[in-house]
CSV table of C-alpha atoms in Angstrom, one decimal:
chain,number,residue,atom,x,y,z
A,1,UNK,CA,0.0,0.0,0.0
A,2,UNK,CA,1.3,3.5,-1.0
A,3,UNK,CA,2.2,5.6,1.3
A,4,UNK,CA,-0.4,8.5,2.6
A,5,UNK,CA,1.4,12.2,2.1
A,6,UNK,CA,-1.7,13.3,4.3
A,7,UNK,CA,0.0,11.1,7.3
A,8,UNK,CA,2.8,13.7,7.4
A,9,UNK,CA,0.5,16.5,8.7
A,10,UNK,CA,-0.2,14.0,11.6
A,11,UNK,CA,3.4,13.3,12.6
A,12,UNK,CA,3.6,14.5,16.5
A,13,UNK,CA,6.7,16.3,16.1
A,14,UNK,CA,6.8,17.2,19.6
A,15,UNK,CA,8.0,13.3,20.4
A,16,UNK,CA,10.8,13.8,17.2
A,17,UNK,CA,12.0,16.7,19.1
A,18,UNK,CA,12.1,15.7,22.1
A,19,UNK,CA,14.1,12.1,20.9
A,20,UNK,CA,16.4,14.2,19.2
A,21,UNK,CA,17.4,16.6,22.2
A,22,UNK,CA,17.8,13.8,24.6
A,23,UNK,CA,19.6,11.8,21.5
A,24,UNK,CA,21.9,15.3,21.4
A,25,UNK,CA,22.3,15.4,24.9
A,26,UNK,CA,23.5,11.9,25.5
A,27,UNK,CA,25.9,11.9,22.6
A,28,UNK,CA,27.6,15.3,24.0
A,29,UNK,CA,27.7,13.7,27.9
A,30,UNK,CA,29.2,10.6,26.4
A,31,UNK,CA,32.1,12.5,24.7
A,32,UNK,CA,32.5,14.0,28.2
A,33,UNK,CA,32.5,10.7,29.1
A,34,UNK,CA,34.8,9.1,27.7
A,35,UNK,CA,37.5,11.4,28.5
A,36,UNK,CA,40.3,10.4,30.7
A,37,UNK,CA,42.4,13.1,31.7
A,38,UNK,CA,46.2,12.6,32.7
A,39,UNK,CA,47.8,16.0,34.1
A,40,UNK,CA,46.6,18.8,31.4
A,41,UNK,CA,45.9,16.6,28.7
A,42,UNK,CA,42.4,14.9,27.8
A,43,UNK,CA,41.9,11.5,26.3
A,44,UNK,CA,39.1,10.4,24.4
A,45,UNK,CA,37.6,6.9,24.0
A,46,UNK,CA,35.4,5.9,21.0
A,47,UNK,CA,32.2,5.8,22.7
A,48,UNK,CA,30.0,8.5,21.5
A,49,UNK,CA,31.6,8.5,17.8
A,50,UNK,CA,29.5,4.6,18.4
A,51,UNK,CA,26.9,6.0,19.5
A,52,UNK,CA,26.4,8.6,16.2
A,53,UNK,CA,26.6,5.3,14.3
A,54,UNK,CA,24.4,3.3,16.2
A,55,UNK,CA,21.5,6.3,16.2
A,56,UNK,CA,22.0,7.0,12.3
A,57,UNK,CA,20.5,3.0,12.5
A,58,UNK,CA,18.0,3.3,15.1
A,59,UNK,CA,16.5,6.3,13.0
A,60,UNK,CA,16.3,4.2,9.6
A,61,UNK,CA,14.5,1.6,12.2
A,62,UNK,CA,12.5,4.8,12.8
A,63,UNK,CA,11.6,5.8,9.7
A,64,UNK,CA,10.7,2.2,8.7
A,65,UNK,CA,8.5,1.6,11.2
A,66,UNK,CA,6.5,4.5,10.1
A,67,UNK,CA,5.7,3.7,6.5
A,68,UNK,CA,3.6,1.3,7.3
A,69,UNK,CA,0.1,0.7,9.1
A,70,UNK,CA,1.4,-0.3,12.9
A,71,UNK,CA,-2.0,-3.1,12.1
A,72,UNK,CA,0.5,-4.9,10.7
A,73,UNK,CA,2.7,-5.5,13.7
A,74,UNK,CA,-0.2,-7.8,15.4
A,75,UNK,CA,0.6,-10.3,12.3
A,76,UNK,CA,4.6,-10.4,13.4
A,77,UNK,CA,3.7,-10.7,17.3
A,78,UNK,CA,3.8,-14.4,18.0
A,79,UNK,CA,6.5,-14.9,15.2
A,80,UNK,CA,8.8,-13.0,16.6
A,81,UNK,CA,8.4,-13.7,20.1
A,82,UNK,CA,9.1,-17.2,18.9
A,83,UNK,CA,12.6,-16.4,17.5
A,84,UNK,CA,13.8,-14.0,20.3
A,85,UNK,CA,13.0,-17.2,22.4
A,86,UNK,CA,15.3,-19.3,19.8
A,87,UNK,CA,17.7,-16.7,20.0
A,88,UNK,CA,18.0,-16.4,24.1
A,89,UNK,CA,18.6,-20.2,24.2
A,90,UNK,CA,21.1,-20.0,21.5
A,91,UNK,CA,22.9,-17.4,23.4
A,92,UNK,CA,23.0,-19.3,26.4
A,93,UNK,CA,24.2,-22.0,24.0
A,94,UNK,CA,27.0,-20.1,22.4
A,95,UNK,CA,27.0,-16.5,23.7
A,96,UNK,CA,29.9,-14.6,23.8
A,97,UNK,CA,30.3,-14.3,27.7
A,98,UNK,CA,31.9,-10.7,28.6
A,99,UNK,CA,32.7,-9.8,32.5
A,100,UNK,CA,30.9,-13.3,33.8
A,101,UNK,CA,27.7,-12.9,31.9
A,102,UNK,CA,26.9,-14.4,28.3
A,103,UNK,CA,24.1,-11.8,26.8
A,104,UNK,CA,25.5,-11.5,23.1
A,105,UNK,CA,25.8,-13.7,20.1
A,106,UNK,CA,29.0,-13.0,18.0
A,107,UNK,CA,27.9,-12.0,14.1
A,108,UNK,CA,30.7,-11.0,12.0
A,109,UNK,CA,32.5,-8.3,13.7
A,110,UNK,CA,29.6,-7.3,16.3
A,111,UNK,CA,28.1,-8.7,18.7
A,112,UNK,CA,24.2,-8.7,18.8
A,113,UNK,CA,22.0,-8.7,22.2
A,114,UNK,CA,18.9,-10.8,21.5
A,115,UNK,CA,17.4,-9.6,25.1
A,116,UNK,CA,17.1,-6.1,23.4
A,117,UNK,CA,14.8,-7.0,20.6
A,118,UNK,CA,13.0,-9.0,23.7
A,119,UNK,CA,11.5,-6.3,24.5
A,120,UNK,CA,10.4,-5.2,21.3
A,121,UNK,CA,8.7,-8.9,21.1
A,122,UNK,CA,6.9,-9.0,24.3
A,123,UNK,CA,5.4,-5.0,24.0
A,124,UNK,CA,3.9,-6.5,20.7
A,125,UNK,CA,2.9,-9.8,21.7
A,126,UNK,CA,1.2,-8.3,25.2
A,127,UNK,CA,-0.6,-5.7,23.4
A,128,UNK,CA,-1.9,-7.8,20.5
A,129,UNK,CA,-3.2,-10.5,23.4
A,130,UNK,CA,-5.2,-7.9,25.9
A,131,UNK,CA,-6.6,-6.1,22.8
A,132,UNK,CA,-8.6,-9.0,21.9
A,133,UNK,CA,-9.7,-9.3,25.8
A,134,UNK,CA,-13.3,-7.4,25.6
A,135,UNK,CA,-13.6,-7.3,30.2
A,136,UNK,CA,-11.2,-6.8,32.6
A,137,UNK,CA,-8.5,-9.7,32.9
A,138,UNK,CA,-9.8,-13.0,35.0
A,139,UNK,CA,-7.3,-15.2,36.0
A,140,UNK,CA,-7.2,-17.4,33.0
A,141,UNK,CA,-6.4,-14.2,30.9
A,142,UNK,CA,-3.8,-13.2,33.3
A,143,UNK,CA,-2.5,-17.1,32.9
A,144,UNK,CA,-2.0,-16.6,29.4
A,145,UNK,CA,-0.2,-13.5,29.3
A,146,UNK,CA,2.5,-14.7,31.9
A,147,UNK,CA,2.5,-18.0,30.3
A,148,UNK,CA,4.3,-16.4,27.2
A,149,UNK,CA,6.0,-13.7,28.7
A,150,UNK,CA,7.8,-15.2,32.0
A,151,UNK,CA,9.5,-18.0,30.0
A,152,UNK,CA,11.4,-14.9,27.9
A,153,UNK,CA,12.3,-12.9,31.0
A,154,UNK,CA,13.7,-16.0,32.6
A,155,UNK,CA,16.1,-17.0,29.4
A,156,UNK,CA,17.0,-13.1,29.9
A,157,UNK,CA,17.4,-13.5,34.0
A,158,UNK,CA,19.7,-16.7,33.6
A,159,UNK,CA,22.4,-15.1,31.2
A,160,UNK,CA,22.5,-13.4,34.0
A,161,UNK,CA,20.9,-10.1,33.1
A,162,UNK,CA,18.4,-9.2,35.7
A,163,UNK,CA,18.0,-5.7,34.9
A,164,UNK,CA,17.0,-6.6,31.0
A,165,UNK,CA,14.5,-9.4,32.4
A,166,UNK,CA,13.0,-7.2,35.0
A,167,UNK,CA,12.3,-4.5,32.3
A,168,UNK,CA,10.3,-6.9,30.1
A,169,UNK,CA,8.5,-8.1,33.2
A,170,UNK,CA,7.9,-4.4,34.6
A,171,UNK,CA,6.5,-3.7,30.6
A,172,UNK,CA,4.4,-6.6,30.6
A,173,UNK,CA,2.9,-5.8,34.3
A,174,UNK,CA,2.6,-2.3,32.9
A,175,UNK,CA,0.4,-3.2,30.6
A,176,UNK,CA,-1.7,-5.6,32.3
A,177,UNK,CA,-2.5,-2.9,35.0
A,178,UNK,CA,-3.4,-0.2,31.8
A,179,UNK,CA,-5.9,-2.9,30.5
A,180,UNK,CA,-7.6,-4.0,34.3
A,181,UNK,CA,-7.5,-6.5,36.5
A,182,UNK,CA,-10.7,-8.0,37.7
A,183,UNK,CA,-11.7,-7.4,41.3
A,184,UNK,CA,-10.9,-10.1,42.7
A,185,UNK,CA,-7.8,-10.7,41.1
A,186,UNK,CA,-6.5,-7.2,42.0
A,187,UNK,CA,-7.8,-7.6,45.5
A,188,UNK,CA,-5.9,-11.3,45.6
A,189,UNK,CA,-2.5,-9.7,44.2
A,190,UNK,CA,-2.6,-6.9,45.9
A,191,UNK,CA,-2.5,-8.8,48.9
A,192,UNK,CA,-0.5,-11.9,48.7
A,193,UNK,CA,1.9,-10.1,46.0
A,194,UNK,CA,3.6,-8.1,48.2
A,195,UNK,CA,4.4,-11.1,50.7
A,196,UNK,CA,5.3,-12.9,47.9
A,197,UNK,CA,8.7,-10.6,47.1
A,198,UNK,CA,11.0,-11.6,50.0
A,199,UNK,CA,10.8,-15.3,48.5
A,200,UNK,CA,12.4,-14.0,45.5
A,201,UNK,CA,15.8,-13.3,47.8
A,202,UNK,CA,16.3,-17.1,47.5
A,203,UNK,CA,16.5,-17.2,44.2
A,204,UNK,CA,18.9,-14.4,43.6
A,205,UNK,CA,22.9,-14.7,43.1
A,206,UNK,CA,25.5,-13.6,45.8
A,207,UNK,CA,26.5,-10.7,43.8
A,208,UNK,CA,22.5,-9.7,43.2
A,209,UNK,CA,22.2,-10.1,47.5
A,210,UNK,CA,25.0,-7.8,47.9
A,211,UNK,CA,23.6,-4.9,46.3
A,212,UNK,CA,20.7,-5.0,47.8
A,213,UNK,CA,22.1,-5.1,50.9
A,214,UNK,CA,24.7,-1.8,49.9
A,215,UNK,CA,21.6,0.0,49.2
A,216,UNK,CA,21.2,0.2,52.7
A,217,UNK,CA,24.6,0.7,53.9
A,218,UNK,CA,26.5,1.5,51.2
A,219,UNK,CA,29.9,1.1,53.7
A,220,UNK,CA,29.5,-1.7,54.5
A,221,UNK,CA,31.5,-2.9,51.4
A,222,UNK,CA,33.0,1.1,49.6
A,223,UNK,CA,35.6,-0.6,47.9
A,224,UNK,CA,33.1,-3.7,46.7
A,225,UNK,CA,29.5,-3.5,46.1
A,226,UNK,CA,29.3,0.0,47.5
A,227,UNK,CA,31.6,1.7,45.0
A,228,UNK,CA,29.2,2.3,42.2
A,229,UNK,CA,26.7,4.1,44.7
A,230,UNK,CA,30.0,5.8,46.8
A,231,UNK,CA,31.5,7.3,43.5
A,232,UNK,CA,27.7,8.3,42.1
A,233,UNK,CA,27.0,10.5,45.4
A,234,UNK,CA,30.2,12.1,45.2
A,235,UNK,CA,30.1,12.8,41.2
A,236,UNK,CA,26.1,14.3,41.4
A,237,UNK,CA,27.1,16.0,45.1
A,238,UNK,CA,30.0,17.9,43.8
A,239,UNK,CA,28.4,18.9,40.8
A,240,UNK,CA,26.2,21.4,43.6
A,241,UNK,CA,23.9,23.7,41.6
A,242,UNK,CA,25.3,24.5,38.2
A,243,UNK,CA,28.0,21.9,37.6
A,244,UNK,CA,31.9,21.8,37.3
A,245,UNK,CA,31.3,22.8,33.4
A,246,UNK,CA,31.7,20.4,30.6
A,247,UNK,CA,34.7,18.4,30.5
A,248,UNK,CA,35.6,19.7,33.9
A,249,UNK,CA,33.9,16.2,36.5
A,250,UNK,CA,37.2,15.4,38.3
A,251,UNK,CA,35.1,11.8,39.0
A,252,UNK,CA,34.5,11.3,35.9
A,253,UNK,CA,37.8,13.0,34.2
A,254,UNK,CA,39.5,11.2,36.6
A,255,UNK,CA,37.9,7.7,36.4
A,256,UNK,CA,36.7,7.1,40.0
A,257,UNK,CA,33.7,6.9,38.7
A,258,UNK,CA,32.7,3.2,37.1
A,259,UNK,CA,30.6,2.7,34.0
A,260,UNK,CA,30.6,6.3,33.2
A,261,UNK,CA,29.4,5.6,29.6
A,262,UNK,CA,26.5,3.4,30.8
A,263,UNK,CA,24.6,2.7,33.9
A,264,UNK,CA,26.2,5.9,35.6
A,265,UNK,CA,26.6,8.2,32.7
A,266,UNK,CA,23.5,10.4,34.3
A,267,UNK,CA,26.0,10.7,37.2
A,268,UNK,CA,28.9,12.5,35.0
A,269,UNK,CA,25.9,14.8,33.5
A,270,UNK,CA,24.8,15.7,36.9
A,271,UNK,CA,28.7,16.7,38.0
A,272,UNK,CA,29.3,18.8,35.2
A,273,UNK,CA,25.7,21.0,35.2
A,274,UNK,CA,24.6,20.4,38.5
A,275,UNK,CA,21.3,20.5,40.1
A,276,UNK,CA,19.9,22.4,37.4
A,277,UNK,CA,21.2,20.0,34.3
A,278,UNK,CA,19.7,17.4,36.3
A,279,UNK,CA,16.1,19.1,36.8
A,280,UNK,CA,16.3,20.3,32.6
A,281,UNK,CA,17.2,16.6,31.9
A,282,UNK,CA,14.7,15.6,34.1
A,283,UNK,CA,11.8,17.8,32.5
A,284,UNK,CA,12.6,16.5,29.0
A,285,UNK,CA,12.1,12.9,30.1
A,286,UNK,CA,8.7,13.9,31.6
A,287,UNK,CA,7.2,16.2,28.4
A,288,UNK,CA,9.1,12.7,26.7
A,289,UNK,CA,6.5,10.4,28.5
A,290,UNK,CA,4.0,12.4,28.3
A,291,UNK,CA,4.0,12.4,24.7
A,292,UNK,CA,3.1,8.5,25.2
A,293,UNK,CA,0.8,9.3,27.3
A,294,UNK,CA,-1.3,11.4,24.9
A,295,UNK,CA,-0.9,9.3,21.6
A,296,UNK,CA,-2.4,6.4,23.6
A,297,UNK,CA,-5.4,8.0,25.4
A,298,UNK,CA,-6.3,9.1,22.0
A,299,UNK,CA,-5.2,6.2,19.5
A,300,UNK,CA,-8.0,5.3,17.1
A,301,UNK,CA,-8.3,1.7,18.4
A,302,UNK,CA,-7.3,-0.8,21.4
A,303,UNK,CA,-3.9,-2.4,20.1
A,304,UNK,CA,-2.8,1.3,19.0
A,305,UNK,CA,-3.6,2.5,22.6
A,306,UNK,CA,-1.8,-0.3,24.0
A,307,UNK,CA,1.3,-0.5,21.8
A,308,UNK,CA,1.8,3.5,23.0
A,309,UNK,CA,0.9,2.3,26.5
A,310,UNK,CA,3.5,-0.1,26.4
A,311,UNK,CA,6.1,2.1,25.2
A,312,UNK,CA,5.2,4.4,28.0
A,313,UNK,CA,6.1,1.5,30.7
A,314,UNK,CA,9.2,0.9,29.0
A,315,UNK,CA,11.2,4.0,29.4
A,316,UNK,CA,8.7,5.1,32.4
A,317,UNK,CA,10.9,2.2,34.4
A,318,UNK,CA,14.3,2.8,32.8
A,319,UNK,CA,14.2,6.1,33.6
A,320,UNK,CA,12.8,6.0,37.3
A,321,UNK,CA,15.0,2.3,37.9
A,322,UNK,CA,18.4,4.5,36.7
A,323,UNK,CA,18.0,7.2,38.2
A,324,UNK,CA,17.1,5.8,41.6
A,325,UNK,CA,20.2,3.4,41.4
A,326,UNK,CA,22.5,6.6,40.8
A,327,UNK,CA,21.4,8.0,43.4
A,328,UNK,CA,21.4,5.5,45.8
A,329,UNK,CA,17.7,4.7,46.3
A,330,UNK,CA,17.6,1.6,44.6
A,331,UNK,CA,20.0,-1.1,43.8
A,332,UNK,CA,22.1,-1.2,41.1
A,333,UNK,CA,20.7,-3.8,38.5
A,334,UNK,CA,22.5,-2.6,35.0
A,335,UNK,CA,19.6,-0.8,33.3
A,336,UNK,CA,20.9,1.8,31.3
A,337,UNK,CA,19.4,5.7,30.6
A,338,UNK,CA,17.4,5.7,27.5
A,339,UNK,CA,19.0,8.2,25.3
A,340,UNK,CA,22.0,8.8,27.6
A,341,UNK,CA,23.8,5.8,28.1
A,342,UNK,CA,26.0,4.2,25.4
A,343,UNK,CA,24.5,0.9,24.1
A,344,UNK,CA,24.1,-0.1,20.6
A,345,UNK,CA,21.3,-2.7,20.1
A,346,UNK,CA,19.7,-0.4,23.4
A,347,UNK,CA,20.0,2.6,20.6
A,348,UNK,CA,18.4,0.6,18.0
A,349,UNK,CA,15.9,-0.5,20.5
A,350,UNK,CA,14.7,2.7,21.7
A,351,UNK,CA,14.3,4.7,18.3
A,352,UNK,CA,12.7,1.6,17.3
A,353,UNK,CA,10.0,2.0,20.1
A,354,UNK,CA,9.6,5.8,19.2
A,355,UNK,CA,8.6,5.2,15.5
A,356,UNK,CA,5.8,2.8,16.7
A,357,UNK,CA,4.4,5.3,19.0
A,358,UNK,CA,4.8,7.9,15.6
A,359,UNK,CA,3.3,5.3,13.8
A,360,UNK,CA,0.1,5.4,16.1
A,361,UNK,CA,0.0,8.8,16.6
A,362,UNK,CA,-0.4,9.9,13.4
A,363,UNK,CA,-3.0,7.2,12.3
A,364,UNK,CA,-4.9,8.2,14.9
A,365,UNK,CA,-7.4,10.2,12.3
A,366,UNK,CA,-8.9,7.6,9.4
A,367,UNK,CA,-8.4,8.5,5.8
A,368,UNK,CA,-11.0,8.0,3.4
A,369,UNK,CA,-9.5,7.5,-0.4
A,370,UNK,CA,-10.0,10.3,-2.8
């Protein structure tokens, strides 16, 4: 089907934007850093000249994904979920294992991380199941959505990447809540899901235990588990109201501070403009959701609404999960900032997820052929 030049006058350019900035404003704070500073001279990693090459691809993705009527994703769902599933056992098969953890299979020259596309897979296989669900889920319907998408968090949570697997599961449970639980399935949940959670402790590794337990007292191990959170403080606290200035975070410059490029890049941002960096970065993120927000309250039809809704959950708990880690208020559990920290397939991922959510926005009005 030809495309619709009409569409174009429907595009919610406001989301583009707002992509772009936060694209721009990742890209800049990873050339930052990747600096490493030795007396008066700077040296600078690879990282964010990556990153350009990795968001040139996520925007084809984008503009892909938007030539076409996002009705045609439902067709996809269940074959795709299928081969992510194929592709998360073949990892754990023959993964390439980096730093204790195999999450990537080898092609050519790159390395591929099936758990990213995951995500794409369970927002389209979730929304296509409860837009076909007329009531509020029972507990057969909320059977059959866990049925399919706890088997592809758990391939992710074994690799071990618990921060991956608890995004698809805080997506999927993000979505479930949007569509409605019956009463009494709420009122059961609601109750016995919350005693439920300390069982989980038992099924977590050593290393997993001892974050959660730094969270708490960060000291009790600053030169082990506590000295992601240590070095995060210290890099956000002595960035005070406006920042060190660019290229100027002595933690960051200075590498005291670890993962700088990924989990804890928000941290160098946050040391070099302060307070009030952190609140602008903030704000775009929130006019960034809301965008979501909007395009599914008013999509034409149920799997539009939830494929926006979806998208919402996704970076709504990426954002809030990273954020609270860096700060100290949550564990650290490896889930990156959309937008600011490096990751390739992440990259892809995310601009991916944006052109959906274009896709539904401007379909929202029906077209009748001239």
């Amino acid at each position: 089907m030809p495309f619709d030049r009409r569409l174009l006058f429907s595009i919610n350019w406001p989301l583009l934007g707002l992509t772009a900035l936060l694209f721009g404003v990742g890209v800049l704070n990873l050339y930052s850093a990747s600096g490493f500073r030795m007396g008066d001279e700077l040296t600078l990693q690879s990282f964010y000249n990556k990153q350009l090459i990795w968001g040139a691809g996520g925007l084809c993705c984008l503009l892909a994904v938007v030539l076409f009527d996002y009705k045609h994703l439902a067709t996809i769902a269940w074959p795709l979920a299928i081969a992510v599933a194929v592709l998360l056992i073949l990892v754990l098969l023959f993964g390439k294992t980096v730093s204790g953890a195999k999450r990537w299979l080898p092609i050519g020259g790159y390395a591929f991380q099936p758990s990213e596309l995951a995500k794409i897979a369970m927002l389209l296989l979730a929304a296509k199941i409860l837009s076909k669900r007329p009531d509020r889920l029972g507990w057969l319907d909320l059977a059959g959505i866990l049925a399919v998408s706890l088997p592809v968090a758990a391939l992710i949570i074994v690799e071990p990447d618990l921060g991956t697997g608890l995004n698809v599961l805080l997506l999927v449970c993000g979505l479930i809540l949007y569509r409605g639980l019956a009463g009494p399935v709420f009122k059961t949940l609601a109750i016995a899901g919350p005693a439920l959670i300390p069982c989980g402790w038992f099924f977590l590794k050593p290393y997993q235990k001892g974050r959660i337990l730094t969270l708490f007292d960060p000291q009790r191990d600053p030169l082990g588990a506590g000295y992601h959170i240590i070095q995060s403080q210290i890099a956000i606290g002595s960035g005070q109201m406006w920042g060190k200035g660019f290229l100027e975070g002595t933690q960051s410059q200075l590498r005291y501070l670890p993962e700088k490029h990924t989990d804890f890049a928000v941290a160098v941002f946050a040391e070099e403009w302060g307070f009030v960096g952190g609140i602008f970065l903030l704000t775009l993120f929130c006019l960034f959701l809301l965008q979501f927000y909007v395009t599914a309250r008013n999509a034409k039809d149920r799997f539009g609404s939830y494929l926006a809704a979806g998208v919402f959950f996704y970076f709504f708990w990426q954002i809030l999960i990273n954020m609270g880690m860096v700060l100290g208020i949550m564990p650290v559990v490896g889930i990156p900032l959309p937008f600011i920290s490096y990751g390739g397939s992440a990259t892809i991922v995310n601009f991916t997820l944006v052109g959906i959510v274009v896709n539904v926005s401007m379909r929202r009005f029906l077209f009748k052929k001239s």
